[in-house]
GROMACS .gro file of C-alpha atoms in nm:
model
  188
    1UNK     CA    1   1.192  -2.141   1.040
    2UNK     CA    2   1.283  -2.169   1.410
    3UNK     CA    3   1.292  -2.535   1.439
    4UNK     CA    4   0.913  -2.542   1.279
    5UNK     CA    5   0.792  -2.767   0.940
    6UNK     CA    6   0.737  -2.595   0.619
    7UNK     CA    7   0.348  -2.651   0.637
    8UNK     CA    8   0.371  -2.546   1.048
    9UNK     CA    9   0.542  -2.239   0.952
   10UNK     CA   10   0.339  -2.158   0.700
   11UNK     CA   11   0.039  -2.232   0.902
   12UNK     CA   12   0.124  -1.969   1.134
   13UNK     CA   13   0.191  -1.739   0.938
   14UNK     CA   14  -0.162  -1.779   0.780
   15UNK     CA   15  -0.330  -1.770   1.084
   16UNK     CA   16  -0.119  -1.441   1.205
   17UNK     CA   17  -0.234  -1.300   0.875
   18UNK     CA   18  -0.611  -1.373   0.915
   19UNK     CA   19  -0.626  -1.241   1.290
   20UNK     CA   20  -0.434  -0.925   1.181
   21UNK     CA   21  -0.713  -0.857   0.867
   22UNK     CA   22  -1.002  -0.951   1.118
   23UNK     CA   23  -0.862  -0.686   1.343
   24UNK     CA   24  -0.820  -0.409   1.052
   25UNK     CA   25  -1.143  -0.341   0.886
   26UNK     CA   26  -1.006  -0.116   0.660
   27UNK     CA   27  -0.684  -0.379   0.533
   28UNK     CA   28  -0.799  -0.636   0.170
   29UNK     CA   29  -0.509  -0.831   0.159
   30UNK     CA   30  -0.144  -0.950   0.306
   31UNK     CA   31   0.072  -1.163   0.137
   32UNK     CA   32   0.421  -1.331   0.194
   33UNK     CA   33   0.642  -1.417  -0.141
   34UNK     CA   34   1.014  -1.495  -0.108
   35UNK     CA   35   1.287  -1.436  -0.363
   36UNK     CA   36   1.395  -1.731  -0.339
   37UNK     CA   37   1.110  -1.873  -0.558
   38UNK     CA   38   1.104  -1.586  -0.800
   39UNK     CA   39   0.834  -1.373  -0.557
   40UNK     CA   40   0.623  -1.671  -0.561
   41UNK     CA   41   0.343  -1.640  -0.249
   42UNK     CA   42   0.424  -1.870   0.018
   43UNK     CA   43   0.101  -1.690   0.200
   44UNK     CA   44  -0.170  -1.539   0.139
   45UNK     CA   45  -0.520  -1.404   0.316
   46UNK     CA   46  -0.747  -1.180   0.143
   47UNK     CA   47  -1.109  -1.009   0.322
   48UNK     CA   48  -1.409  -1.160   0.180
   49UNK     CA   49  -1.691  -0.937   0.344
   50UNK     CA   50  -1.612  -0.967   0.666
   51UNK     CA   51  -1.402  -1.287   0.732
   52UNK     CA   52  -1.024  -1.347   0.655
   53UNK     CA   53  -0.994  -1.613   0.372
   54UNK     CA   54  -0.691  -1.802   0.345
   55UNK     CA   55  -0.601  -1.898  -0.018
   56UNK     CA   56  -0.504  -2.246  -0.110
   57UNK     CA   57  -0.127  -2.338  -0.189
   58UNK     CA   58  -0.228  -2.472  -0.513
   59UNK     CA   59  -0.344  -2.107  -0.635
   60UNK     CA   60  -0.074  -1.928  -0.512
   61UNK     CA   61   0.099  -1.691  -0.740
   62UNK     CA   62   0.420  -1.510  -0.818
   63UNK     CA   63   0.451  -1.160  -0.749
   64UNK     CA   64   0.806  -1.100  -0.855
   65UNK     CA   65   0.641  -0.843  -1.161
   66UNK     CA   66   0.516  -0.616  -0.908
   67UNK     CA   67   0.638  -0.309  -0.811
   68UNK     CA   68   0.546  -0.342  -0.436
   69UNK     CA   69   0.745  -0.683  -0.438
   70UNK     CA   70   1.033  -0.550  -0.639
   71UNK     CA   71   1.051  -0.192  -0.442
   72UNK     CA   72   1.049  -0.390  -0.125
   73UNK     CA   73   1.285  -0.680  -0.170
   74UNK     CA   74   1.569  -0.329  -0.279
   75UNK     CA   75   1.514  -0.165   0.083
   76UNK     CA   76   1.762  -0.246   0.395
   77UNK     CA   77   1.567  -0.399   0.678
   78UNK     CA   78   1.372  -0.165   0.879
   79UNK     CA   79   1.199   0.036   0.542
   80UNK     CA   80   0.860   0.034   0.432
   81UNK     CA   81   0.749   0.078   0.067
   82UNK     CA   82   0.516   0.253  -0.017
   83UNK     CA   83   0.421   0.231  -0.434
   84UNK     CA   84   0.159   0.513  -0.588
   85UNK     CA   85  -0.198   0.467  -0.454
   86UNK     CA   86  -0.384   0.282  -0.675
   87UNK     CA   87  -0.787   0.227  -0.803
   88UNK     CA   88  -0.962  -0.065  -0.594
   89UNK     CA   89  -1.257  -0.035  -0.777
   90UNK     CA   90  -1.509   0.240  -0.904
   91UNK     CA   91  -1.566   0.388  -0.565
   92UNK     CA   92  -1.236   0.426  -0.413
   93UNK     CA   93  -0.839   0.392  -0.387
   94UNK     CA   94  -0.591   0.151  -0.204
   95UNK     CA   95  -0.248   0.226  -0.003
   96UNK     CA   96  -0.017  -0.031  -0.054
   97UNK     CA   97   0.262  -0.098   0.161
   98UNK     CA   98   0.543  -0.317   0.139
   99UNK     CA   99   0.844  -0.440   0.367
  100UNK     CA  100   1.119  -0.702   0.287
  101UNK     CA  101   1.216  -0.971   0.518
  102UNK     CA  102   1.542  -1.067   0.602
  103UNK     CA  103   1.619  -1.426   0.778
  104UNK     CA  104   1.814  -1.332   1.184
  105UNK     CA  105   2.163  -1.356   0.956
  106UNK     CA  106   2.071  -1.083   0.737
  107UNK     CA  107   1.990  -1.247   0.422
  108UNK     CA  108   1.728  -1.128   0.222
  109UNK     CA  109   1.381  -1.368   0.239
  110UNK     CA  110   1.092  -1.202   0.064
  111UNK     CA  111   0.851  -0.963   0.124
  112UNK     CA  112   0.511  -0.849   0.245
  113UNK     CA  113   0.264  -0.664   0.110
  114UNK     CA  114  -0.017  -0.519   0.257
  115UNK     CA  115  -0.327  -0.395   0.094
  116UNK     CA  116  -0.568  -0.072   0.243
  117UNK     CA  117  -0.867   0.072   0.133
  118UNK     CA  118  -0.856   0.413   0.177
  119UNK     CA  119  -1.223   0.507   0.158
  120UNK     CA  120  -1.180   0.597   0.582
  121UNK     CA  121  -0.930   0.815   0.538
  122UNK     CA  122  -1.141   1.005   0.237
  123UNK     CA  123  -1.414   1.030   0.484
  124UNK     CA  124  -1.224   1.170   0.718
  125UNK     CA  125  -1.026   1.405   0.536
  126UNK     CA  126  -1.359   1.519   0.410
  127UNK     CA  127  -1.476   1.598   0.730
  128UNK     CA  128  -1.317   1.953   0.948
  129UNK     CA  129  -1.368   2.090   1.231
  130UNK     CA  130  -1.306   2.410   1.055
  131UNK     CA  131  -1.550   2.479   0.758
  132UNK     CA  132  -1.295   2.712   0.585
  133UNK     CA  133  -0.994   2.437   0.564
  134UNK     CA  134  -0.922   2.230   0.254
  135UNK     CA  135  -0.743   1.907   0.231
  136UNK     CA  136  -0.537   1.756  -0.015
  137UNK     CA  137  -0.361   1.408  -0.046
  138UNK     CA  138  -0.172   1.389  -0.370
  139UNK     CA  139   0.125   1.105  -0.437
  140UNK     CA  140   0.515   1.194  -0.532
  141UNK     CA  141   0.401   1.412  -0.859
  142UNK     CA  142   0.149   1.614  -0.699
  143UNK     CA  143  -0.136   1.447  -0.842
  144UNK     CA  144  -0.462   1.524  -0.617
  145UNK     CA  145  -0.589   1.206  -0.511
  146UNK     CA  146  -0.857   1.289  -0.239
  147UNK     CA  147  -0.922   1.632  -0.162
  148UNK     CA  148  -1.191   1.853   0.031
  149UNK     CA  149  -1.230   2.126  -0.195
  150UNK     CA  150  -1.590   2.150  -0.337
  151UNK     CA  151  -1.485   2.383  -0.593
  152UNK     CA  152  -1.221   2.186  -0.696
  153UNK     CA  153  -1.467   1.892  -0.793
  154UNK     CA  154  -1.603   2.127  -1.059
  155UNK     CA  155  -1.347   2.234  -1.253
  156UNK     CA  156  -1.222   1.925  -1.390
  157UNK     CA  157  -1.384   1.640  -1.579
  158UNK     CA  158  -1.421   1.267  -1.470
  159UNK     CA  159  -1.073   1.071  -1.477
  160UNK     CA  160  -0.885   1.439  -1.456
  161UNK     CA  161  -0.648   1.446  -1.155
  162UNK     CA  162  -0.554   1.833  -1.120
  163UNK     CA  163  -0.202   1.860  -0.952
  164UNK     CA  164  -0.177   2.024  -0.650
  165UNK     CA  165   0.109   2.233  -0.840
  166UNK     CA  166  -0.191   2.399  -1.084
  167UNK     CA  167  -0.367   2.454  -0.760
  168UNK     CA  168  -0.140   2.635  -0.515
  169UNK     CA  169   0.171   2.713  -0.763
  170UNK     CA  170   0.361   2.827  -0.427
  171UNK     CA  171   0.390   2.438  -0.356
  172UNK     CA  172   0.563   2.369  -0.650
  173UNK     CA  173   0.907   2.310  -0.515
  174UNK     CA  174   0.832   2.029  -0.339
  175UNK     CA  175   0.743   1.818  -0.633
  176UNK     CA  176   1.046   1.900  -0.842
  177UNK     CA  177   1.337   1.660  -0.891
  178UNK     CA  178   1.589   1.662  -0.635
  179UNK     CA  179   1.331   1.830  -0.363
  180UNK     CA  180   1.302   1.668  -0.006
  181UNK     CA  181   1.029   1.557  -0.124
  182UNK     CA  182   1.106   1.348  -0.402
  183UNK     CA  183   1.437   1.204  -0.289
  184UNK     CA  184   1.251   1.072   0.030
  185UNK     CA  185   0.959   0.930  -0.239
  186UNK     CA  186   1.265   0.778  -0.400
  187UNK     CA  187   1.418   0.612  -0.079
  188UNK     CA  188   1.112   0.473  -0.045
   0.00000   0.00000   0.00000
């Protein structure tokens, strides 16, 4: 902790947290756990409207159950996780990403996790220069996520996620086991 208190260090690290989500519109959360204390949170700043709210010690929580902690803390330093794209609420989807921390002597510290809402990057792939070209984003099984296909928004019910395999079967390659594809989804 470079010479630096516990509650100094951890100070900082708030406060680098907080300026980083005011700066990023589009970013919920960031959190800090260590594996030392079981993926407990030694930080953590969440986006309430528009500010960058620090949460209390005392309701700090472990994270060690989830995957973004656990895919993390498995990856040499330098990787970024990336876990499947998840619901933030009835209106849109999150990215998150996740990179473990190791101390200058190459021990393994912790983890952190950052949270994105992806409702930009629907509105932009929704939007083309080119009426005629269709967009997909699907995760590491080829489920369509966001897309820009109006016809495609039709022929499936509410909660159906076509795969992008149904869709354009010449693409199906990619998502089988052992592709390029999937071992770089499993590196990561």
């Amino acid at each position: 902790m470079s010479g630096l208190s516990e509650e100094a260090w951890t100070q900082q690290i708030e406060s680098m947290f907080a300026a980083f989500l005011r700066s990023k519109p589009a970013y919920f959360h960031i959190d800090y756990a260590g594996v030392a204390n079981h993926g407990r949170q030694l930080a953590h700043v969440h986006r309430v409207d528009d500010s960058a709210t620090v949460v209390a010690r005392e309701n700090l929580k472990s994270i060690d159950n989830q995957d973004s902690f656990q895919g993390a803390i498995r990856l040499p330093p330098g990787q970024v996780y990336f876990p499947d794209i998840v619901p933030l609420d009835e209106h849109g989807l999150a990215l998150q990403a996740a990179v473990p921390v190791y101390s200058p002597e190459g021990d393994l510290f912790g983890a952190i996790t950052i949270l994105m809402d992806l409702s930009r990057a629907m509105e932009t792939l929704a939007v083309s220069p080119h009426e005629e070209d269709i967009r997909y984003l699907t995760n590491d099984g080829g489920e369509v996520l966001l897309h820009s296909d109006p016809a495609l928004a039709s022929s499936f019910g509410p909660g159906e996620r076509p795969r992008l395999q149904e869709i354009l079967p010449g693409l199906s390659p990619l998502f089988e086991p052992g592709s390029q594809t999937q071992k770089t989804s499993e590196r990561l």
